[in-house]
XYZ file of C-alpha atoms in Angstrom:
661
model
C 211.593 31.399 -17.839
C 210.262 33.938 -20.366
C 208.593 35.886 -17.563
C 211.767 35.994 -15.481
C 214.053 36.917 -18.370
C 211.695 39.528 -19.792
C 211.114 41.225 -16.457
C 214.849 41.094 -15.800
C 215.654 42.855 -19.077
C 213.100 45.588 -18.332
C 214.567 46.141 -14.857
C 218.097 46.135 -16.311
C 217.126 48.820 -18.830
C 215.586 50.998 -16.130
C 218.622 50.614 -13.853
C 221.108 51.372 -16.643
C 219.131 54.446 -17.727
C 218.907 55.847 -14.194
C 222.600 55.205 -13.463
C 223.491 56.884 -16.770
C 221.386 59.928 -15.859
C 223.101 60.268 -12.477
C 226.596 59.647 -13.897
C 226.218 62.148 -16.727
C 224.643 64.742 -14.434
C 227.549 64.459 -11.997
C 230.038 64.616 -14.841
C 228.436 67.675 -16.421
C 227.732 69.637 -13.250
C 231.018 68.685 -11.594
C 233.058 69.214 -14.795
C 234.379 65.645 -14.711
C 234.695 64.699 -18.398
C 235.901 61.167 -17.615
C 232.406 60.349 -16.367
C 230.934 61.433 -19.702
C 233.000 58.820 -21.519
C 231.073 56.096 -19.668
C 227.906 56.880 -21.649
C 228.547 54.155 -24.281
C 228.747 51.530 -21.531
C 225.324 52.404 -20.162
C 223.976 52.898 -23.659
C 225.114 49.414 -24.602
C 223.299 47.967 -21.596
C 220.134 49.876 -22.543
C 220.315 48.516 -26.094
C 220.911 44.997 -24.748
C 217.929 45.302 -22.400
C 215.615 46.592 -25.146
C 216.669 43.953 -27.674
C 216.516 41.239 -25.020
C 212.997 42.213 -23.943
C 211.677 42.188 -27.517
C 213.397 38.882 -28.355
C 211.966 37.235 -25.247
C 208.459 38.496 -26.011
C 208.641 37.393 -29.639
C 209.894 34.001 -28.472
C 206.957 33.750 -26.095
C 204.509 34.699 -28.857
C 205.986 32.296 -31.411
C 206.149 29.357 -28.971
C 202.711 30.250 -27.532
C 203.919 30.546 -23.966
C 200.593 31.401 -22.338
C 202.209 31.682 -18.916
C 203.230 35.209 -20.013
C 200.380 37.639 -19.403
C 200.748 39.475 -22.721
C 200.693 36.210 -24.701
C 197.694 34.923 -22.734
C 195.777 38.124 -23.515
C 196.842 38.700 -27.143
C 198.379 35.495 -28.510
C 196.682 32.476 -30.031
C 197.507 29.162 -31.666
C 195.184 30.201 -34.508
C 196.945 33.439 -35.413
C 198.824 33.329 -38.764
C 202.620 33.499 -38.463
C 203.045 37.085 -39.750
C 200.405 38.498 -37.431
C 201.706 36.405 -34.551
C 204.978 38.342 -34.840
C 203.100 41.624 -35.340
C 201.005 40.874 -32.243
C 203.863 42.517 -30.319
C 202.551 45.964 -31.274
C 198.863 45.059 -31.377
C 198.300 45.991 -27.728
C 199.550 48.445 -25.130
C 202.329 46.598 -23.312
C 203.908 45.122 -26.436
C 203.748 48.448 -28.255
C 205.782 50.009 -25.441
C 208.372 47.250 -25.913
C 208.641 48.242 -29.570
C 208.866 51.904 -28.544
C 211.763 51.121 -26.193
C 213.510 49.072 -28.876
C 213.357 51.942 -31.394
C 214.423 54.459 -28.741
C 217.394 52.318 -27.728
C 218.321 51.965 -31.397
C 218.382 55.733 -31.863
C 220.418 56.092 -28.656
C 222.944 53.555 -29.918
C 223.313 55.342 -33.264
C 223.826 58.713 -31.565
C 226.461 57.224 -29.267
C 228.283 55.712 -32.234
C 228.204 58.908 -34.276
C 229.286 61.053 -31.311
C 231.875 58.585 -29.976
C 234.725 61.086 -30.499
C 232.830 63.975 -28.880
C 231.599 62.431 -25.651
C 233.340 65.032 -23.489
C 231.576 67.880 -25.308
C 229.023 69.245 -22.783
C 226.418 69.676 -25.495
C 226.654 66.009 -26.462
C 226.620 65.095 -22.776
C 223.393 67.006 -22.079
C 221.766 65.561 -25.200
C 222.656 62.024 -24.096
C 221.446 62.735 -20.561
C 218.093 63.865 -22.009
C 217.805 60.692 -24.085
C 218.608 58.534 -21.047
C 215.833 60.339 -19.118
C 213.377 59.433 -21.872
C 214.650 55.841 -21.824
C 214.235 55.686 -18.055
C 210.625 56.866 -18.316
C 209.607 54.211 -20.852
C 211.474 51.430 -19.053
C 209.654 52.545 -15.890
C 206.338 51.974 -17.699
C 207.485 48.469 -18.665
C 208.595 47.639 -15.140
C 205.561 49.132 -13.416
C 202.112 50.050 -14.749
C 202.429 48.426 -18.214
C 204.523 45.338 -17.589
C 203.999 42.675 -20.292
C 206.007 40.103 -18.323
C 203.608 38.987 -15.615
C 203.015 35.348 -14.743
C 199.600 33.824 -15.406
C 198.287 31.033 -13.212
C 196.641 28.745 -14.081
C 198.115 28.774 -17.577
C 195.362 28.855 -20.244
C 195.429 26.436 -23.169
C 194.895 29.198 -25.718
C 194.326 32.923 -26.046
C 191.995 35.192 -28.043
C 194.702 36.458 -30.398
C 195.112 40.066 -31.568
C 192.131 42.241 -32.371
C 190.728 40.793 -35.632
C 191.023 44.222 -37.267
C 194.773 43.999 -36.712
C 195.301 40.599 -38.295
C 193.496 40.766 -41.612
C 195.859 42.892 -43.707
C 199.605 42.809 -44.296
C 199.927 46.595 -43.784
C 199.448 46.024 -40.055
C 202.926 44.502 -39.998
C 204.495 47.736 -41.312
C 202.281 50.694 -40.383
C 202.984 50.821 -36.590
C 206.785 50.286 -36.850
C 206.986 53.126 -39.383
C 205.006 55.396 -37.073
C 207.268 54.508 -34.154
C 210.419 55.201 -36.173
C 208.981 58.660 -36.783
C 207.568 59.308 -33.326
C 210.646 58.159 -31.452
C 213.048 59.691 -33.973
C 212.040 63.178 -32.853
C 213.648 62.385 -29.485
C 217.094 63.088 -30.976
C 216.531 66.693 -32.189
C 214.592 67.373 -28.986
C 217.531 66.169 -26.895
C 219.975 68.410 -28.762
C 217.592 71.367 -28.506
C 217.533 70.924 -24.723
C 221.330 70.591 -24.747
C 221.687 73.802 -26.768
C 219.512 75.679 -24.284
C 221.316 74.289 -21.230
C 224.801 75.010 -22.598
C 223.867 78.355 -24.108
C 225.108 77.293 -27.547
C 221.960 78.461 -29.274
C 223.480 79.530 -32.582
C 223.104 77.639 -35.812
C 225.679 74.881 -35.313
C 223.422 72.358 -33.592
C 220.858 72.671 -36.378
C 223.376 71.364 -38.880
C 223.941 68.322 -36.665
C 220.239 67.579 -36.370
C 218.883 68.358 -39.841
C 219.077 64.793 -41.139
C 217.803 63.323 -37.859
C 214.696 65.494 -38.109
C 214.304 64.766 -41.803
C 214.486 61.002 -41.362
C 212.064 61.048 -38.413
C 209.662 63.172 -40.456
C 210.004 60.813 -43.425
C 209.253 57.730 -41.326
C 206.262 59.458 -39.734
C 204.975 60.438 -43.189
C 205.310 56.845 -44.406
C 203.530 55.605 -41.264
C 200.602 57.994 -41.768
C 200.241 57.052 -45.450
C 200.358 53.323 -44.653
C 197.806 53.845 -41.876
C 195.437 55.603 -44.273
C 195.909 52.798 -46.788
C 195.173 50.204 -44.084
C 192.008 52.061 -43.075
C 190.851 52.217 -46.691
C 191.524 48.531 -47.313
C 190.196 47.093 -44.049
C 187.328 49.176 -42.719
C 185.287 49.204 -45.923
C 183.599 52.564 -45.458
C 185.031 54.038 -48.640
C 187.346 56.451 -46.859
C 190.924 56.690 -45.657
C 190.912 59.543 -43.136
C 188.117 60.183 -40.631
C 189.711 62.818 -38.341
C 189.761 60.109 -35.694
C 191.548 61.298 -32.505
C 194.260 58.681 -32.962
C 194.766 59.706 -36.588
C 195.023 63.313 -35.428
C 197.555 62.288 -32.799
C 199.949 61.272 -35.580
C 199.132 64.322 -37.718
C 199.942 66.881 -35.004
C 203.705 66.186 -34.696
C 203.824 65.849 -38.499
C 202.484 69.405 -38.848
C 204.913 70.954 -36.363
C 207.789 68.870 -37.758
C 206.972 70.097 -41.265
C 206.927 73.679 -40.055
C 210.326 73.183 -38.409
C 211.909 71.731 -41.555
C 210.908 74.905 -43.385
C 211.743 77.506 -40.748
C 215.091 75.941 -39.843
C 216.396 77.030 -43.240
C 215.707 80.640 -42.289
C 217.752 80.284 -39.116
C 220.643 78.596 -40.907
C 220.686 81.197 -43.675
C 219.756 84.393 -41.820
C 220.113 83.610 -38.103
C 216.424 84.338 -37.398
C 213.538 82.413 -35.776
C 215.685 80.845 -33.048
C 212.971 80.871 -30.385
C 210.427 79.674 -32.907
C 212.566 76.757 -34.060
C 213.389 75.615 -30.548
C 209.695 75.840 -29.711
C 208.787 73.753 -32.772
C 211.337 71.045 -31.944
C 210.162 70.710 -28.366
C 206.501 70.950 -29.385
C 206.963 68.153 -31.910
C 208.423 65.817 -29.314
C 205.848 66.866 -26.711
C 203.053 66.130 -29.191
C 204.395 62.602 -29.701
C 203.992 62.060 -25.947
C 200.522 63.635 -26.032
C 199.654 61.355 -28.938
C 200.904 58.396 -26.918
C 198.622 59.490 -24.064
C 195.618 59.768 -26.395
C 196.327 56.357 -27.938
C 197.274 54.379 -24.846
C 195.442 55.895 -21.892
C 191.984 54.628 -22.824
C 190.484 58.130 -22.730
C 189.022 57.790 -26.236
C 187.174 55.096 -28.135
C 188.639 54.333 -31.550
C 189.421 51.385 -33.792
C 193.049 52.542 -33.506
C 193.209 53.029 -29.740
C 194.353 50.551 -27.110
C 192.172 49.564 -24.189
C 192.032 51.431 -20.894
C 195.231 51.340 -18.884
C 196.917 52.817 -15.827
C 199.677 54.688 -17.669
C 197.593 57.741 -18.611
C 198.577 59.850 -15.569
C 202.271 59.008 -16.026
C 202.190 60.009 -19.702
C 200.322 63.213 -18.917
C 202.798 64.084 -16.169
C 205.741 63.415 -18.517
C 204.115 65.618 -21.170
C 203.721 68.415 -18.606
C 207.358 68.027 -17.523
C 208.578 68.338 -21.119
C 206.539 71.492 -21.733
C 207.564 73.092 -18.424
C 211.282 72.371 -18.908
C 211.246 73.639 -22.504
C 209.414 76.858 -21.651
C 211.657 77.457 -18.642
C 214.876 76.987 -20.619
C 213.698 79.183 -23.495
C 212.738 81.933 -21.043
C 216.117 81.566 -19.286
C 218.025 81.962 -22.561
C 215.730 84.667 -23.894
C 218.425 87.304 -24.372
C 220.802 84.951 -26.165
C 218.017 83.800 -28.449
C 217.452 87.292 -29.774
C 217.821 87.055 -33.544
C 220.694 89.050 -35.091
C 218.871 89.323 -38.416
C 215.457 90.533 -39.508
C 213.111 90.065 -42.421
C 213.903 92.777 -44.962
C 210.719 92.309 -46.969
C 207.632 90.100 -46.759
C 208.195 89.434 -50.470
C 211.195 87.185 -49.798
C 211.872 83.536 -49.161
C 212.172 84.058 -45.413
C 208.895 86.006 -45.466
C 207.182 83.145 -47.289
C 208.624 80.606 -44.834
C 207.348 82.668 -41.919
C 203.860 82.770 -43.469
C 204.132 79.030 -44.097
C 204.964 78.433 -40.444
C 202.077 80.549 -39.208
C 199.676 78.571 -41.394
C 201.057 75.258 -40.123
C 200.742 76.521 -36.548
C 197.094 77.424 -37.158
C 196.556 74.011 -38.774
C 198.036 72.244 -35.738
C 195.970 74.365 -33.335
C 192.744 73.623 -35.208
C 193.424 69.875 -35.173
C 194.541 69.924 -31.527
C 191.442 71.854 -30.474
C 189.093 69.491 -32.272
C 190.892 66.484 -30.784
C 191.301 67.588 -27.180
C 188.152 69.681 -26.662
C 185.821 66.658 -26.190
C 188.255 65.217 -23.637
C 188.301 68.501 -21.712
C 184.504 68.732 -21.714
C 184.187 65.183 -20.422
C 186.840 65.761 -17.744
C 185.174 68.976 -16.535
C 181.474 68.103 -16.463
C 181.157 64.456 -17.544
C 179.371 65.184 -20.838
C 180.449 63.198 -23.897
C 180.557 65.218 -27.096
C 182.197 64.620 -30.434
C 183.800 66.928 -32.960
C 183.156 65.450 -36.374
C 184.157 65.888 -39.983
C 182.152 69.113 -40.603
C 184.343 71.018 -38.137
C 187.608 69.683 -39.518
C 186.577 70.038 -43.161
C 185.377 73.620 -42.694
C 188.490 74.740 -40.812
C 191.210 72.868 -42.692
C 190.031 73.445 -46.273
C 191.047 77.149 -46.440
C 194.309 76.255 -44.681
C 195.047 73.650 -47.341
C 194.360 76.102 -50.157
C 196.666 78.669 -48.566
C 199.464 76.125 -48.170
C 199.169 75.098 -51.833
C 199.475 78.759 -52.850
C 202.548 79.259 -50.649
C 204.092 76.073 -52.057
C 203.911 77.719 -55.473
C 205.271 81.113 -54.472
C 207.949 80.326 -51.857
C 210.352 78.266 -54.035
C 210.728 81.031 -56.635
C 211.421 83.807 -54.129
C 215.034 84.854 -53.457
C 216.368 85.559 -49.993
C 216.012 89.059 -48.517
C 213.864 90.776 -51.169
C 212.204 90.205 -54.527
C 210.764 92.654 -57.008
C 207.299 92.220 -58.407
C 208.799 91.950 -61.885
C 211.066 89.061 -60.849
C 208.196 87.264 -59.133
C 205.929 87.629 -62.174
C 208.691 86.349 -64.446
C 209.244 83.218 -62.364
C 205.568 82.480 -61.795
C 204.228 82.989 -65.318
C 204.590 79.368 -66.435
C 203.378 77.837 -63.139
C 200.361 80.158 -63.332
C 199.570 78.988 -66.867
C 199.888 75.371 -65.746
C 197.473 76.040 -62.874
C 194.975 77.713 -65.198
C 195.321 74.822 -67.637
C 194.666 72.316 -64.855
C 191.414 74.086 -63.991
C 190.283 74.150 -67.629
C 191.107 70.470 -68.142
C 189.290 69.482 -64.937
C 186.165 71.370 -66.096
C 186.312 69.714 -69.513
C 186.544 66.301 -67.795
C 183.389 67.034 -65.833
C 184.686 68.506 -62.567
C 182.118 70.631 -60.774
C 182.175 72.653 -57.570
C 184.448 75.557 -56.743
C 186.486 73.761 -54.047
C 187.814 70.803 -56.077
C 188.355 72.927 -59.197
C 190.310 75.459 -57.121
C 192.319 72.596 -55.605
C 193.192 71.325 -59.091
C 194.232 74.817 -60.159
C 196.384 75.474 -57.098
C 197.845 71.980 -57.424
C 198.879 72.735 -60.996
C 200.254 76.129 -59.910
C 202.351 74.615 -57.108
C 203.369 71.639 -59.243
C 204.508 73.965 -62.005
C 206.678 75.931 -59.557
C 208.268 72.756 -58.172
C 208.764 71.332 -61.658
C 210.374 74.570 -62.840
C 212.871 74.418 -59.974
C 213.747 70.790 -60.750
C 214.131 71.422 -64.497
C 216.474 74.353 -63.892
C 218.505 72.357 -61.374
C 218.740 69.327 -63.687
C 219.764 71.544 -66.596
C 222.686 72.929 -64.560
C 223.753 69.794 -62.678
C 222.289 66.769 -64.446
C 220.958 64.030 -62.162
C 222.671 65.731 -59.208
C 220.079 68.445 -59.591
C 217.546 66.182 -57.873
C 219.770 65.708 -54.817
C 220.003 68.072 -51.872
C 217.686 69.756 -49.439
C 216.178 72.305 -51.822
C 215.597 70.064 -54.820
C 214.747 66.961 -52.802
C 212.260 69.227 -51.065
C 210.734 70.047 -54.445
C 210.204 66.325 -55.042
C 208.479 66.189 -51.643
C 206.321 69.126 -52.746
C 205.294 67.202 -55.853
C 204.241 64.271 -53.659
C 202.195 66.555 -51.408
C 200.554 68.133 -54.461
C 199.645 64.710 -55.866
C 198.042 63.805 -52.517
C 196.179 67.142 -52.356
C 194.716 66.653 -55.842
C 193.795 63.025 -55.055
C 192.130 64.125 -51.815
C 190.087 66.775 -53.622
C 188.994 64.388 -56.387
C 188.245 61.327 -54.244
C 186.300 63.213 -51.578
C 184.380 65.538 -53.918
C 183.315 63.013 -56.541
C 182.712 59.926 -54.406
C 179.727 57.842 -55.489
C 178.270 55.371 -52.997
C 175.182 53.171 -53.082
C 173.663 50.221 -51.229
C 172.490 47.410 -53.484
C 170.129 44.590 -52.563
C 170.858 41.876 -55.111
C 169.505 38.398 -55.657
C 171.694 35.662 -57.195
C 172.393 36.542 -60.827
C 171.183 40.141 -60.462
C 173.253 43.140 -61.547
C 173.416 46.654 -60.116
C 174.875 49.701 -61.855
C 176.677 52.654 -60.270
C 178.442 55.404 -62.192
C 178.518 53.189 -65.286
C 180.027 50.148 -63.506
C 178.213 46.812 -63.233
C 178.159 44.768 -60.012
C 176.813 41.235 -60.440
C 176.036 38.952 -57.489
C 176.806 35.287 -58.214
C 176.615 33.243 -54.998
C 177.604 33.072 -51.343
C 180.203 30.551 -50.164
C 180.611 29.397 -46.556
C 184.334 29.140 -45.667
C 185.805 28.036 -42.321
C 189.392 28.352 -41.090
C 191.139 27.977 -37.755
C 190.657 31.623 -36.764
C 187.386 32.650 -38.470
C 184.180 31.630 -40.213
C 183.435 33.596 -43.389
C 180.506 34.157 -45.679
C 182.258 34.972 -48.950
C 180.018 36.757 -51.443
C 181.119 36.030 -54.992
C 180.597 39.045 -57.233
C 181.808 40.372 -60.557
C 182.922 43.976 -60.941
C 182.744 44.866 -64.632
C 183.150 41.173 -65.401
C 186.106 40.542 -63.062
C 185.554 38.124 -60.106
C 185.943 39.287 -56.494
C 185.025 37.926 -53.074
C 184.092 40.403 -50.307
C 183.067 38.701 -47.089
C 181.637 38.937 -43.609
C 183.801 37.030 -41.123
C 183.126 35.970 -37.558
C 186.050 35.491 -35.178
C 184.553 33.185 -32.506
C 187.306 33.503 -29.912
C 187.293 37.303 -30.141
C 183.511 37.520 -30.294
C 183.626 39.905 -33.276
C 182.068 39.969 -36.734
C 183.816 42.098 -39.348
C 183.406 42.918 -42.985
C 186.236 42.215 -45.416
C 185.839 44.522 -48.417
C 187.466 44.114 -51.822
C 188.779 46.844 -54.115
C 189.077 46.965 -57.887
C 192.115 49.228 -58.271
C 192.750 51.655 -61.089
C 194.828 54.751 -61.780
C 191.722 56.771 -62.603
C 189.213 55.259 -60.153
C 188.664 52.590 -57.458
C 185.551 50.469 -56.961
C 185.187 49.065 -53.449
C 182.529 46.517 -52.462
C 181.603 45.718 -48.843
C 179.057 43.172 -47.610
C 176.462 44.677 -45.287
C 174.291 41.549 -45.050
C 174.956 38.076 -46.447
C 172.170 35.685 -47.389
C 170.596 33.874 -44.449
C 169.392 31.030 -46.683
C 170.587 29.899 -50.133
C 168.996 31.945 -52.899
C 168.181 34.955 -50.726
C 169.477 38.440 -51.603
C 172.566 40.119 -50.172
C 173.110 43.779 -49.341
C 176.280 45.380 -50.693
C 177.803 48.808 -50.252
C 179.526 49.902 -53.469
C 181.830 52.935 -53.509
C 183.351 54.502 -56.603
C 186.110 57.069 -56.064
C 188.439 58.697 -58.574
C 192.223 58.976 -58.151
C 192.435 57.158 -54.799
C 195.530 55.241 -55.939
C 197.364 58.549 -56.302
C 197.231 59.012 -52.530
C 199.616 56.092 -52.128
C 201.680 57.113 -55.184
C 202.021 60.608 -53.716
C 203.176 59.095 -50.437
C 205.870 57.163 -52.300
C 207.012 60.372 -54.017
C 207.289 62.089 -50.622
C 209.426 59.265 -49.242
C 211.659 59.428 -52.350
C 211.999 63.194 -51.990
C 212.878 62.820 -48.309
C 215.693 60.423 -49.188
C 216.994 62.807 -51.881
C 216.842 65.750 -49.461
C 218.944 63.877 -46.907
C 222.023 63.978 -49.145
C 224.044 67.169 -49.602
C 223.862 69.070 -52.854
C 226.540 71.313 -54.316
C 227.644 73.775 -51.666
C 227.444 77.522 -51.894
C 230.308 79.876 -51.372
C 230.748 80.144 -47.575
C 228.969 83.192 -46.177
C 227.923 84.468 -42.799
C 224.300 83.437 -42.146
C 223.163 86.975 -41.331
C 225.219 88.893 -43.868
C 224.644 86.580 -46.828
C 224.458 88.711 -49.981
C 221.335 88.724 -52.097
C 221.697 85.886 -54.637
C 222.251 87.214 -58.130
C 221.822 83.941 -60.031
C 218.423 82.865 -61.271
C 217.880 80.202 -58.600
C 219.576 78.816 -55.510
C 222.101 76.266 -56.667
C 221.833 73.576 -54.055
C 220.074 72.075 -51.122
C 222.955 72.255 -48.657
C 223.131 74.743 -45.806
C 225.632 77.523 -45.656
C 228.737 76.537 -43.694
C 228.622 78.149 -40.279
C 231.728 80.095 -39.249
C 233.527 79.182 -36.066
C 231.987 80.720 -33.002
C 228.425 80.891 -34.292
C 227.536 77.568 -32.680
């Protein structure tokens, strides 16, 4: 029954999406607005199909219905309850079910919010675009990646999810957060396409989509941070980011989405960068599809990637279609996209935002090149090459320093033009804070120009963001933290905290392998690691050799575990957390006989915990930026007068006069 119902829901979703596409296309091209009002009906069916498919699959996983192909391949009677539910997104077919569920959820919210504007052609084209995306993913579920296939004979048990994906609670939250971000960019993309098709390429549609983009970006940020945390906790190599192709696949749309959130303010305020912003929106969505191809096509080997599948060509073709349609529409509307305003001076907020965007574009290109180049080489001549950390570290380090500098300068610049005297006045205290941060880091033992420079630029940028927040709070009280501008400053503080933590943890990492006999103690960076004994522990899903150790007198139990039904042996590290440093211990070799030595890898890193704290600050700032601040006096975006007050007073956009949109 689960197979029949699940396959039926997938087919229903595909049919409803295709009928909606045809109905809306006829209504829009034939100017029949009554057809556009049928969108909620088809949208409701799509939501029902997506929810129904996920419920059926979860039911099959929970009841261990091994007649369903996905359950037979990835379910198990031995899997703990939490990871049995999370098994839905542990493999290709189930992850597409989750993707469709999130996509249908976004579609339903858009339909509800636009319920009184369904006959507006722009809304109609946006909905048509979203239904096309829905149709594509339902097609994958019906055809090449169907999770609802019947298995005969029915096995008595299955292997369960990949052991790496069922040994930490973060696996239950990291992928859904990523999907909320990935799929969320569908909405601004759909409205960008609608703006190009209808010719309404002014600033009005940006106001509609600002929060959609912000929330998608916030979810993607949270997903990336949680993924890094999972990698640090589970893999036991002492790191959290390895420039893995799948990691890069999530970073690429984050970079272009970040650039868009900055440059969109220039278009709203001054009417400039229209082509650039439309290109960033479409590129961000296209990169989510490219990332899906990298993750789910089987073209790369990674602990994050799914196994080889048949959906790679379909994803690549869909990616090409998105790029071709976007480029064609932008070229078609080229004359209308000509900006009515211009940058009066590079020493202005719009000038700084433009520089910021160029740096983010270079960052994205560098990451994309390092990620895709090995795939191109293999496709062209069959050679397998890898682009490792040296390339990414060498190319991204100067980019990071430049972005930290711009984060300090941009917030204090006024629109249109700033004098050198004004800039010096506003940057004097941030500059002193940056210099102080460098001095303090040297006194605490920091060495090396790169980390010390990172600490200095972090203090410089943090001082600028803090200055903005203090001034805003002094004028408006707690409301000073709310709004796009000031919420953005909180986000900046989170990014700065992460940048400083990255510099400290990567530059001053201490790692050693210790061969210890029972009762012996090893010392690293002043910390004592004492090996006590090894305990053999068996459970339904694994057999573990738990190595009992003390870290500075506190007991811990890293282990090596064998998962018999998966045929895998994995290390399970432990971490002694601290605000100033982390000590992580991994077992490289457990004792073969009682009394024999073990081999441990011990890693000491400073400030690692601040990576996760910084991520929390970014999420908080994103939430604050989503709410409107105190509004400015209405002005035309292009003819806005040069602000005469000391700082911008809010985070809300200028109201757009009628006719601009």
